Tab-separated table of C-alpha atoms and ligand atoms in Angstrom:
chain	number	residue	atom	x	y	z
H	1	MET	CA	16.129	-42.446	7.291
H	2	ASN	CA	12.890	-44.354	6.917
H	3	GLU	CA	10.428	-43.805	4.066
H	4	ARG	CA	8.047	-41.711	6.149
H	5	THR	CA	10.716	-39.287	7.269
H	6	LYS	CA	12.058	-39.048	3.746
H	7	ASN	CA	8.619	-38.122	2.474
H	8	ILE	CA	8.108	-35.461	5.091
H	9	LYS	CA	11.510	-34.049	4.282
H	10	ASN	CA	10.792	-33.973	0.583
H	11	ASN	CA	7.295	-32.654	0.908
H	12	THR	CA	7.747	-29.919	3.430
H	13	ASN	CA	11.333	-28.910	2.973
H	14	GLN	CA	11.814	-29.505	6.646
H	15	LEU	CA	14.732	-31.285	8.092
H	16	ILE	CA	13.036	-33.578	10.499
H	17	LEU	CA	15.179	-36.033	12.317
H	18	GLU	CA	14.399	-39.686	12.391
H	19	ASN	CA	11.226	-40.407	14.328
H	20	LEU	CA	10.681	-36.684	14.785
H	21	GLN	CA	12.900	-36.934	17.780
H	22	VAL	CA	14.485	-33.624	18.333
H	23	VAL	CA	13.643	-30.451	16.620
H	24	SER	CA	12.329	-29.723	13.208
H	25	LEU	CA	13.984	-27.092	11.130
H	26	THR	CA	12.672	-25.132	8.210
H	27	TYR	CA	15.153	-22.808	6.538
H	28	GLY	CA	16.861	-21.216	9.509
H	29	THR	CA	13.901	-21.806	11.799
H	30	VAL	CA	13.665	-24.093	14.800
H	31	ILE	CA	10.303	-25.384	15.848
H	32	LEU	CA	10.174	-26.365	19.488
H	33	ASN	CA	7.613	-27.640	21.881
H	34	LYS	CA	6.792	-24.409	23.666
H	35	GLU	CA	5.844	-25.857	27.002
H	36	LYS	CA	8.877	-28.130	27.188
H	37	PHE	CA	11.258	-25.403	26.210
H	38	ILE	CA	9.847	-23.061	28.849
H	39	GLU	CA	10.045	-25.853	31.404
H	40	ALA	CA	13.695	-26.451	30.501
H	41	LEU	CA	14.515	-22.759	30.897
H	42	SER	CA	12.614	-22.548	34.193
H	43	GLU	CA	14.608	-25.438	35.493
H	44	VAL	CA	17.863	-23.797	34.436
H	45	SER	CA	16.942	-20.615	36.234
H	46	THR	CA	16.607	-22.498	39.546
H	47	LEU	CA	20.168	-23.853	39.390
H	48	ASN	CA	22.640	-22.452	41.890
H	49	GLY	CA	25.938	-22.546	40.093
H	50	LEU	CA	27.092	-20.665	37.019
H	51	ASN	CA	28.687	-23.824	35.657
H	52	SER	CA	25.557	-25.915	36.094
H	53	ILE	CA	23.574	-23.273	34.210
H	54	LYS	CA	26.141	-23.202	31.440
H	55	ASN	CA	26.207	-27.004	31.211
H	56	ARG	CA	22.438	-27.194	30.749
H	57	ILE	CA	22.439	-24.403	28.217
H	58	PHE	CA	25.293	-26.098	26.405
H	59	VAL	CA	23.198	-29.258	26.060
H	60	LEU	CA	20.249	-27.252	24.730
H	61	LYS	CA	22.503	-25.522	22.252
H	62	GLU	CA	23.967	-28.837	21.103
H	63	ILE	CA	20.507	-30.252	20.493
H	64	ILE	CA	19.460	-27.209	18.496
H	65	THR	CA	22.684	-26.762	16.568
H	66	ASN	CA	23.507	-30.322	15.693
H	67	HIS	CA	20.071	-31.884	15.878
H	68	LYS	CA	21.576	-34.209	18.480
H	69	LYS	CA	19.308	-36.852	19.879
H	70	ASP	CA	17.343	-35.304	22.660
H	71	GLN	CA	17.919	-38.070	25.202
H	72	GLU	CA	15.876	-36.395	27.898
H	73	GLY	CA	13.144	-35.299	25.566
H	74	ILE	CA	13.560	-31.647	26.507
H	75	LEU	CA	12.564	-30.345	23.158
H	76	ASN	CA	10.582	-33.243	21.816
H	77	ILE	CA	7.958	-32.348	19.297
H	78	ASP	CA	4.603	-33.328	20.635
H	79	PRO	CA	2.145	-33.410	17.726
H	80	ASN	CA	-0.618	-32.265	20.066
H	81	GLY	CA	1.479	-29.707	21.884
H	82	ASP	CA	1.824	-26.003	21.364
H	83	THR	CA	4.879	-25.291	19.235
H	84	ILE	CA	6.950	-22.181	18.848
H	85	SER	CA	8.942	-21.256	15.794
H	86	LEU	CA	12.138	-19.307	16.397
H	87	ARG	CA	14.900	-18.062	14.157
H	88	LYS	CA	17.773	-20.436	14.716
H	89	ASP	CA	20.596	-17.870	14.486
H	90	VAL	CA	18.859	-15.537	16.955
H	91	LEU	CA	18.185	-18.344	19.398
H	92	ILE	CA	21.776	-19.595	19.187
H	93	SER	CA	23.105	-16.100	19.830
H	94	GLU	CA	20.822	-15.827	22.870
H	95	LEU	CA	22.145	-19.132	24.197
H	96	ASN	CA	25.715	-17.980	23.514
H	97	GLN	CA	25.054	-14.848	25.502
H	98	ILE	CA	24.153	-17.039	28.480
H	99	LEU	CA	27.239	-19.195	27.943
H	100	GLU	CA	29.445	-16.114	27.906
H	101	SER	CA	28.000	-14.650	31.110
H	102	GLN	CA	30.584	-13.894	33.788
H	103	THR	CA	28.225	-13.980	36.751
H	104	ILE	CA	25.300	-16.150	37.775
H	105	GLU	CA	23.062	-13.060	38.003
H	106	ARG	CA	23.786	-12.146	34.369
H	107	ALA	CA	23.245	-15.713	33.212
H	108	LYS	CA	19.898	-15.925	35.025
H	109	TYR	CA	18.892	-12.537	33.683
H	110	TYR	CA	19.460	-13.780	30.090
H	111	VAL	CA	17.714	-17.098	30.784
H	112	ASN	CA	14.663	-15.316	32.186
H	113	ARG	CA	14.645	-12.830	29.357
H	114	LEU	CA	14.655	-15.672	26.839
H	115	LYS	CA	11.893	-17.446	28.734
H	116	GLU	CA	9.769	-14.313	28.897
H	117	SER	CA	10.231	-13.645	25.179
H	118	ILE	CA	8.770	-17.083	24.482
H	119	GLN	CA	5.958	-16.909	27.007
H	120	LYS	CA	4.796	-13.398	26.265
H	121	VAL	CA	4.051	-11.302	23.226
H	122	LYS	CA	4.501	-7.566	23.357
H	123	THR	CA	3.295	-5.581	20.371
H	124	SER	CA	2.583	-1.916	19.754
H	125	LYS	CA	-0.822	-0.518	18.804
H	126	VAL	CA	-0.015	-0.418	15.116
H	127	ASN	CA	1.632	-3.710	14.187
H	128	ASP	CA	2.187	-7.337	15.116
H	129	ILE	CA	5.926	-7.133	15.689
H	130	ASN	CA	6.698	-8.982	18.919
H	131	LEU	CA	9.039	-6.539	20.590
H	132	LEU	CA	10.297	-9.224	22.956
H	133	ARG	CA	11.700	-11.065	19.949
H	134	TRP	CA	12.611	-8.021	17.886
H	135	LYS	CA	15.839	-9.579	16.637
H	136	GLU	CA	13.807	-12.037	14.606
H	137	TYR	CA	12.453	-9.274	12.355
H	138	GLY	CA	15.559	-8.799	10.260
H	139	GLU	CA	13.464	-8.175	7.148
H	140	VAL	CA	11.861	-5.054	8.605
H	141	ILE	CA	13.842	-2.020	7.465
H	142	THR	CA	14.406	0.731	10.014
H	143	ASP	CA	16.883	2.907	8.070
H	144	SER	CA	15.828	5.889	5.994
H	145	LEU	CA	17.894	4.886	2.972
H	146	TRP	CA	16.541	1.966	1.003
H	147	ILE	CA	18.719	0.344	-1.592
H	148	LEU	CA	16.546	-2.414	-2.929
H	149	ASP	CA	18.255	-4.003	-5.851
H	150	LYS	CA	15.767	-6.652	-6.721
H	151	ARG	CA	12.083	-6.332	-7.432
H	152	ASP	CA	9.962	-9.071	-5.912
H	153	THR	CA	8.456	-10.762	-8.961
H	154	SER	CA	7.135	-13.822	-7.192
H	155	GLY	CA	3.522	-14.997	-7.421
H	156	ALA	CA	1.114	-12.511	-8.941
H	157	HIS	CA	3.701	-9.699	-8.924
H	158	LEU	CA	4.476	-9.586	-12.618
H	159	GLY	CA	5.748	-6.029	-12.797
H	160	TRP	CA	3.954	-5.567	-16.147
H	161	TYR	CA	2.631	-2.073	-15.445
H	162	TRP	CA	4.840	0.807	-16.433
H	163	GLY	CA	4.857	3.096	-13.431
H	164	ASN	CA	4.143	0.506	-10.752
H	165	PHE	CA	6.083	0.392	-7.516
H	166	ILE	CA	8.069	-2.480	-6.151
H	167	PRO	CA	6.108	-4.764	-3.818
H	168	GLN	CA	8.649	-4.269	-1.040
H	169	ILE	CA	7.273	-0.750	-0.447
H	170	PRO	CA	3.726	-1.754	0.579
H	171	HIS	CA	5.183	-4.876	2.216
H	172	GLN	CA	7.411	-2.858	4.538
H	173	MET	CA	4.694	-0.335	5.309
H	174	MET	CA	2.139	-2.993	6.175
H	175	LEU	CA	4.533	-4.925	8.389
H	176	ARG	CA	5.288	-1.844	10.449
H	177	TYR	CA	2.029	0.037	10.376
H	178	THR	CA	-0.753	-2.534	10.319
H	179	LYS	CA	-1.861	-5.623	12.162
H	180	LYS	CA	-3.204	-8.735	10.527
H	181	GLY	CA	-6.831	-8.356	9.535
H	182	GLU	CA	-6.704	-4.541	9.387
H	183	TRP	CA	-7.628	-2.424	6.365
H	184	VAL	CA	-5.428	-0.720	3.785
H	185	LEU	CA	-6.614	1.843	1.238
H	186	ASP	CA	-4.592	2.619	-1.914
H	187	THR	CA	-6.117	5.442	-3.942
H	188	PHE	CA	-3.845	4.928	-6.980
H	189	VAL	CA	-3.882	1.178	-7.062
H	190	GLY	CA	-2.746	0.743	-10.715
H	191	SER	CA	-1.732	-2.862	-11.270
H	192	GLY	CA	-2.752	-3.892	-7.753
H	193	THR	CA	0.694	-4.310	-6.155
H	194	THR	CA	-0.615	-3.166	-2.769
H	195	LEU	CA	-3.567	-5.546	-2.832
H	196	ILE	CA	-1.439	-8.533	-3.823
H	197	GLU	CA	0.819	-7.753	-0.891
H	198	CYS	CA	-2.243	-7.359	1.356
H	199	ARG	CA	-3.219	-10.931	0.552
H	200	ARG	CA	0.246	-12.199	1.371
H	201	LEU	CA	0.253	-10.480	4.721
H	202	GLY	CA	-3.367	-11.094	5.645
H	203	ARG	CA	-4.573	-7.507	5.427
H	204	ASN	CA	-7.830	-6.394	3.820
H	205	GLY	CA	-7.246	-4.076	0.884
H	206	ILE	CA	-9.273	-1.552	-1.066
H	207	GLY	CA	-7.823	0.012	-4.192
H	208	ILE	CA	-9.192	2.785	-6.373
H	209	GLU	CA	-8.097	3.195	-9.987
H	210	LEU	CA	-9.295	5.590	-12.670
H	211	ASN	CA	-8.491	3.453	-15.686
H	212	PRO	CA	-11.062	0.619	-16.013
H	213	GLU	CA	-8.817	-1.587	-18.143
H	214	VAL	CA	-5.928	-1.334	-15.729
H	215	ALA	CA	-8.329	-1.995	-12.839
H	216	GLN	CA	-9.686	-5.084	-14.585
H	217	LYS	CA	-6.236	-6.528	-15.138
H	218	ALA	CA	-5.312	-5.748	-11.533
H	219	LYS	CA	-8.412	-7.606	-10.307
H	220	GLU	CA	-7.510	-10.679	-12.338
H	221	LEU	CA	-3.974	-10.726	-11.010
H	222	ILE	CA	-5.006	-10.175	-7.414
H	223	GLU	CA	-7.390	-13.122	-7.688
H	224	LYS	CA	-4.460	-15.290	-8.734
H	225	GLU	CA	-2.698	-14.602	-5.467
H	226	GLN	CA	-3.438	-17.098	-2.693
H	227	ASN	CA	-5.782	-15.833	-0.022
H	228	LYS	CA	-5.024	-18.031	2.947
H	229	ASP	CA	-6.317	-15.528	5.502
H	230	ASN	CA	-9.521	-14.967	3.579
H	231	VAL	CA	-9.081	-11.218	3.364
H	232	ILE	CA	-11.096	-8.844	1.230
H	233	SER	CA	-9.459	-7.384	-1.865
H	234	GLU	CA	-11.569	-4.892	-3.726
H	235	VAL	CA	-10.629	-2.758	-6.697
H	236	VAL	CA	-13.061	0.061	-7.426
H	237	VAL	CA	-12.991	2.083	-10.636
H	238	GLY	CA	-13.275	5.813	-10.098
H	239	ASP	CA	-11.693	9.189	-9.520
H	240	SER	CA	-10.137	9.072	-6.048
H	241	ARG	CA	-10.694	12.811	-5.551
H	242	VAL	CA	-14.464	12.483	-5.507
H	243	ILE	CA	-15.362	8.826	-5.134
H	244	ASP	CA	-17.565	8.086	-2.124
H	245	ILE	CA	-15.104	6.238	0.123
H	246	LYS	CA	-17.590	6.139	2.969
H	247	GLN	CA	-19.978	4.114	0.864
H	248	ILE	CA	-17.231	1.659	-0.140
H	249	LEU	CA	-16.235	1.120	3.497
H	250	ASN	CA	-19.864	0.741	4.566
H	251	ARG	CA	-20.156	-2.319	2.384
H	252	TYR	CA	-17.792	-4.015	4.811
H	253	ASN	CA	-19.263	-2.462	7.922
H	254	ILE	CA	-16.197	-0.385	8.623
H	255	ASP	CA	-15.783	3.363	8.718
H	256	LYS	CA	-12.006	3.717	8.826
H	257	VAL	CA	-8.875	2.149	7.382
H	258	GLN	CA	-5.613	1.705	9.286
H	259	LEU	CA	-3.151	2.499	6.491
H	260	LEU	CA	-3.429	4.845	3.547
H	261	ILE	CA	-1.073	4.397	0.615
H	262	MET	CA	-0.759	6.815	-2.301
H	263	HIS	CA	1.499	6.337	-5.273
H	264	PRO	CA	0.349	9.097	-7.597
H	265	PRO	CA	1.748	9.775	-11.056
H	266	TYR	CA	4.943	11.824	-10.812
H	267	HIS	CA	3.023	14.477	-12.701
H	268	ASP	CA	3.508	13.961	-16.451
H	269	ILE	CA	6.614	11.751	-16.448
H	270	ILE	CA	4.323	8.904	-17.496
H	271	LYS	CA	1.009	9.776	-19.114
H	272	PHE	CA	-1.303	7.099	-17.788
H	273	SER	CA	-4.311	8.013	-19.976
H	274	ARG	CA	-5.973	10.824	-21.864
H	275	ASP	CA	-8.618	11.227	-19.209
H	276	GLU	CA	-8.544	14.790	-17.917
H	277	ARG	CA	-9.309	13.522	-14.403
H	278	ASP	CA	-6.010	11.632	-14.539
H	279	LEU	CA	-3.447	13.352	-12.325
H	280	SER	CA	-0.792	12.789	-14.980
H	281	ASN	CA	-2.714	15.192	-17.216
H	282	ALA	CA	-2.524	18.182	-14.865
H	283	LYS	CA	-1.579	21.196	-17.004
H	284	ASN	CA	1.203	22.458	-14.800
H	285	THR	CA	2.762	21.975	-11.370
H	286	GLU	CA	0.221	24.253	-9.662
H	287	GLU	CA	-2.686	22.294	-11.070
H	288	PHE	CA	-0.937	19.030	-10.178
H	289	LEU	CA	-0.596	20.102	-6.556
H	290	LYS	CA	-4.151	21.353	-6.369
H	291	MET	CA	-5.410	18.034	-7.718
H	292	PHE	CA	-3.106	16.119	-5.391
H	293	GLY	CA	-4.527	18.017	-2.425
H	294	ALA	CA	-8.013	16.907	-3.434
H	295	PHE	CA	-6.942	13.236	-3.241
H	296	VAL	CA	-5.623	13.764	0.256
H	297	ASP	CA	-8.785	15.640	1.298
H	298	ASN	CA	-11.074	12.920	0.046
H	299	ALA	CA	-9.248	10.064	1.786
H	300	THR	CA	-8.152	11.644	5.077
H	301	PRO	CA	-11.494	11.410	6.925
H	302	TYR	CA	-11.365	7.634	6.498
H	303	LEU	CA	-7.930	7.069	7.981
H	304	GLU	CA	-8.070	6.146	11.642
H	305	LYS	CA	-6.513	8.703	13.987
H	306	GLY	CA	-2.985	7.865	15.085
H	307	ARG	CA	-2.456	5.773	11.947
H	308	TYR	CA	-0.152	6.164	8.968
H	309	PHE	CA	-0.244	7.564	5.456
H	310	THR	CA	2.502	6.571	3.014
H	311	LEU	CA	3.171	8.715	-0.015
H	312	VAL	CA	5.472	7.345	-2.713
H	313	ILE	CA	6.626	10.054	-5.083
H	314	GLY	CA	9.596	11.161	-7.170
H	315	ASP	CA	10.797	14.482	-8.532
H	316	LYS	CA	11.123	15.524	-12.160
H	317	TYR	CA	13.000	17.803	-14.507
H	318	SER	CA	11.192	20.302	-16.659
H	319	LYS	CA	13.045	22.442	-19.179
H	320	GLY	CA	16.324	21.976	-17.378
H	321	GLU	CA	14.886	22.742	-13.956
H	322	TRP	CA	14.569	20.228	-11.082
H	323	ILE	CA	10.964	20.259	-9.895
H	324	PRO	CA	10.839	18.923	-6.329
H	325	LEU	CA	7.423	17.292	-6.622
H	326	GLY	CA	8.145	15.180	-3.579
H	327	PHE	CA	8.674	18.154	-1.293
H	328	TYR	CA	5.790	20.102	-2.830
H	329	CYS	CA	3.453	17.168	-2.204
H	330	MET	CA	4.838	16.746	1.309
H	331	GLN	CA	3.941	20.384	1.937
H	332	GLU	CA	0.372	19.745	0.745
H	333	VAL	CA	0.045	16.853	3.198
H	334	LEU	CA	1.516	18.836	6.091
H	335	LYS	CA	-0.860	21.734	5.380
H	336	ARG	CA	-3.634	19.286	6.158
H	337	GLY	CA	-2.392	18.715	9.681
H	338	TYR	CA	-0.488	15.453	9.339
H	339	LEU	CA	2.683	14.782	11.322
H	340	LEU	CA	5.794	14.015	9.274
H	341	LYS	CA	7.348	10.759	10.527
H	342	SER	CA	9.966	10.016	7.887
H	343	ILE	CA	11.343	10.820	4.477
H	344	ILE	CA	12.787	7.599	3.159
H	345	VAL	CA	15.012	7.852	0.120
H	346	LYS	CA	14.754	4.788	-2.044
H	347	ASN	CA	16.898	3.940	-5.026
H	348	PHE	CA	15.150	4.095	-8.320
H	349	GLU	CA	15.160	1.203	-10.701
H	350	GLU	CA	16.333	2.079	-14.158
H	351	THR	CA	13.451	2.105	-16.583
H	352	ARG	CA	13.801	-0.411	-19.362
H	353	GLY	CA	14.456	2.333	-21.906
H	354	LYS	CA	17.182	4.031	-19.915
H	355	ARG	CA	18.974	0.828	-18.989
H	356	ASN	CA	20.130	0.356	-22.564
H	357	GLN	CA	21.172	3.963	-22.861
H	358	LYS	CA	23.217	4.327	-19.702
H	359	GLU	CA	26.262	5.744	-21.463
H	360	LEU	CA	24.219	8.180	-23.487
H	361	TRP	CA	22.453	9.510	-20.394
H	362	ARG	CA	25.752	9.921	-18.610
H	363	TYR	CA	27.077	11.919	-21.524
H	364	ARG	CA	23.925	14.045	-21.618
H	365	ALA	CA	24.178	14.663	-17.868
H	366	LEU	CA	27.792	15.802	-18.228
H	367	VAL	CA	26.931	18.113	-21.109
H	368	GLY	CA	23.758	19.492	-19.541
H	369	GLY	CA	25.111	19.772	-16.006
H	370	PHE	CA	22.292	17.726	-14.504
H	371	TYR	CA	21.961	14.575	-12.443
H	372	ILE	CA	20.216	11.406	-13.516
H	373	PHE	CA	17.352	10.496	-11.198
H	374	LYS	CA	18.270	7.547	-9.050
H	375	HIS	CA	15.941	7.998	-6.126
H	376	GLU	CA	12.369	8.529	-5.115
H	377	TYR	CA	10.712	9.147	-1.754
H	378	VAL	CA	8.626	7.047	0.546
H	379	MET	CA	7.185	9.714	2.804
H	380	LEU	CA	5.522	8.729	5.987
H	381	PHE	CA	2.902	10.767	7.790
H	382	LYS	CA	0.833	10.111	10.869
H	383	LYS	CA	-2.701	11.307	11.349
H	384	ARG	CA	-2.761	13.166	14.638
H	385	GLU	CA	-4.706	11.687	17.529
H	386	ARG	CA	-6.732	14.855	17.673
U	401	SAM	C1	2.060	5.576	-10.317
U	401	SAM	S1	0.662	4.664	-10.768
U	401	SAM	C2	0.374	3.607	-9.403
U	401	SAM	C3	0.960	2.253	-9.621
U	401	SAM	C4	0.711	1.261	-8.509
U	401	SAM	N1	1.377	1.603	-7.283
U	401	SAM	C5	1.215	-0.110	-8.966
U	401	SAM	O1	2.114	-0.696	-8.323
U	401	SAM	O2	0.755	-0.583	-10.000
U	401	SAM	C6	-0.591	5.859	-10.653
U	401	SAM	C7	-1.969	5.347	-11.006
U	401	SAM	O3	-2.916	6.371	-10.676
U	401	SAM	C8	-3.986	6.298	-11.576
U	401	SAM	N2	-4.729	7.573	-11.507
U	401	SAM	C9	-4.443	8.758	-12.062
U	401	SAM	N3	-5.385	9.678	-11.760
U	401	SAM	C10	-6.279	9.069	-10.963
U	401	SAM	C11	-7.504	9.475	-10.342
U	401	SAM	N4	-7.992	10.714	-10.504
U	401	SAM	N5	-8.149	8.572	-9.568
U	401	SAM	C12	-7.695	7.310	-9.420
U	401	SAM	N6	-6.576	6.852	-10.025
U	401	SAM	C13	-5.874	7.718	-10.783
U	401	SAM	C14	-3.314	6.022	-12.906
U	401	SAM	O4	-4.213	5.443	-13.841
U	401	SAM	C15	-2.188	5.058	-12.485
U	401	SAM	O5	-2.610	3.738	-12.626
């Protein structure tokens, strides 16, 4: 390996073969010259024998799997050319599918499908997921039970705020329900988790927070997160029930957002402040729900029709009785005409206090005949088209 290649390898974490001859690989990703790869597949699809197709595909697979020298230059990286980055395991399984075909028609069908998935992009109205390469989106969760055992604490996500949510929640919601460059509104932004994630994914984010000190700290942390897509991240201090959202959006010449996220206090489980406008200070469940409804009413006009509203909420116990805050809040949202799209059950991280007292809580649960909370809800609603 010459010095130049060594440097590239060290600097970019890419495995680039000597003289950049074949393919370059980042972790599990192959970067190919798009035009050449399409040309190679087009050529394969004109062949008349199943064996000839398989032989060509075998060569392609060898080059990709073993970084073999690309004698014919099929996949050569052209520094000026258009490249495509594909997940290596998905691509290999697509090539295997062709190799395992029993008929020429099947083989050609798979070759053309692969070619089309590289030439074209097919996305829905609400996200950037390329449906022609859907297998590449392994990180996008589609099940309604989320067991997330590790909080993402990378970058500006410090997890310092008691009562924050894990970054994977806004991350998942934005991947599925927004496109790059769209707008996200979080009316209980707390420590800014949503806005940090917005920066990572190239979405503009507006957060509202009642507590000025918390808002200030959130702003500082958000600023620490890289902003490679140059998105807007604004934290506004105020009461989300009455704040003039229209005026905030006007500053950016927009009148709607494409995703609404709410992570309200789970009533009084954590008292966030002494401010009586703070939802965690609602006197009882009825008042909590009435206040909660006001948050939904104030934000709803600014969510684009056909777009999504995510509510993250947990239940609570009060005097030995399970209070299903999640379902009560869901009811409040449904009363306002939203469509229920999903109730995701997510495991609940143990709070620092409880972690050390696991045994004691288990004993208490056995004595008191109750269950220890281990889940919360990520409820998903859609604003109707009309
Ligand atoms: C559960 S926390 C949200 C945490 C946030 N998801 C995070 O990751 O940091 C709820 C937040 O709502 C705020 N809050 C309570 N009442 C509010 C109100 N009337 N308007 C705006 N924010 C409010 C609290 O100060 C608290 O920071």
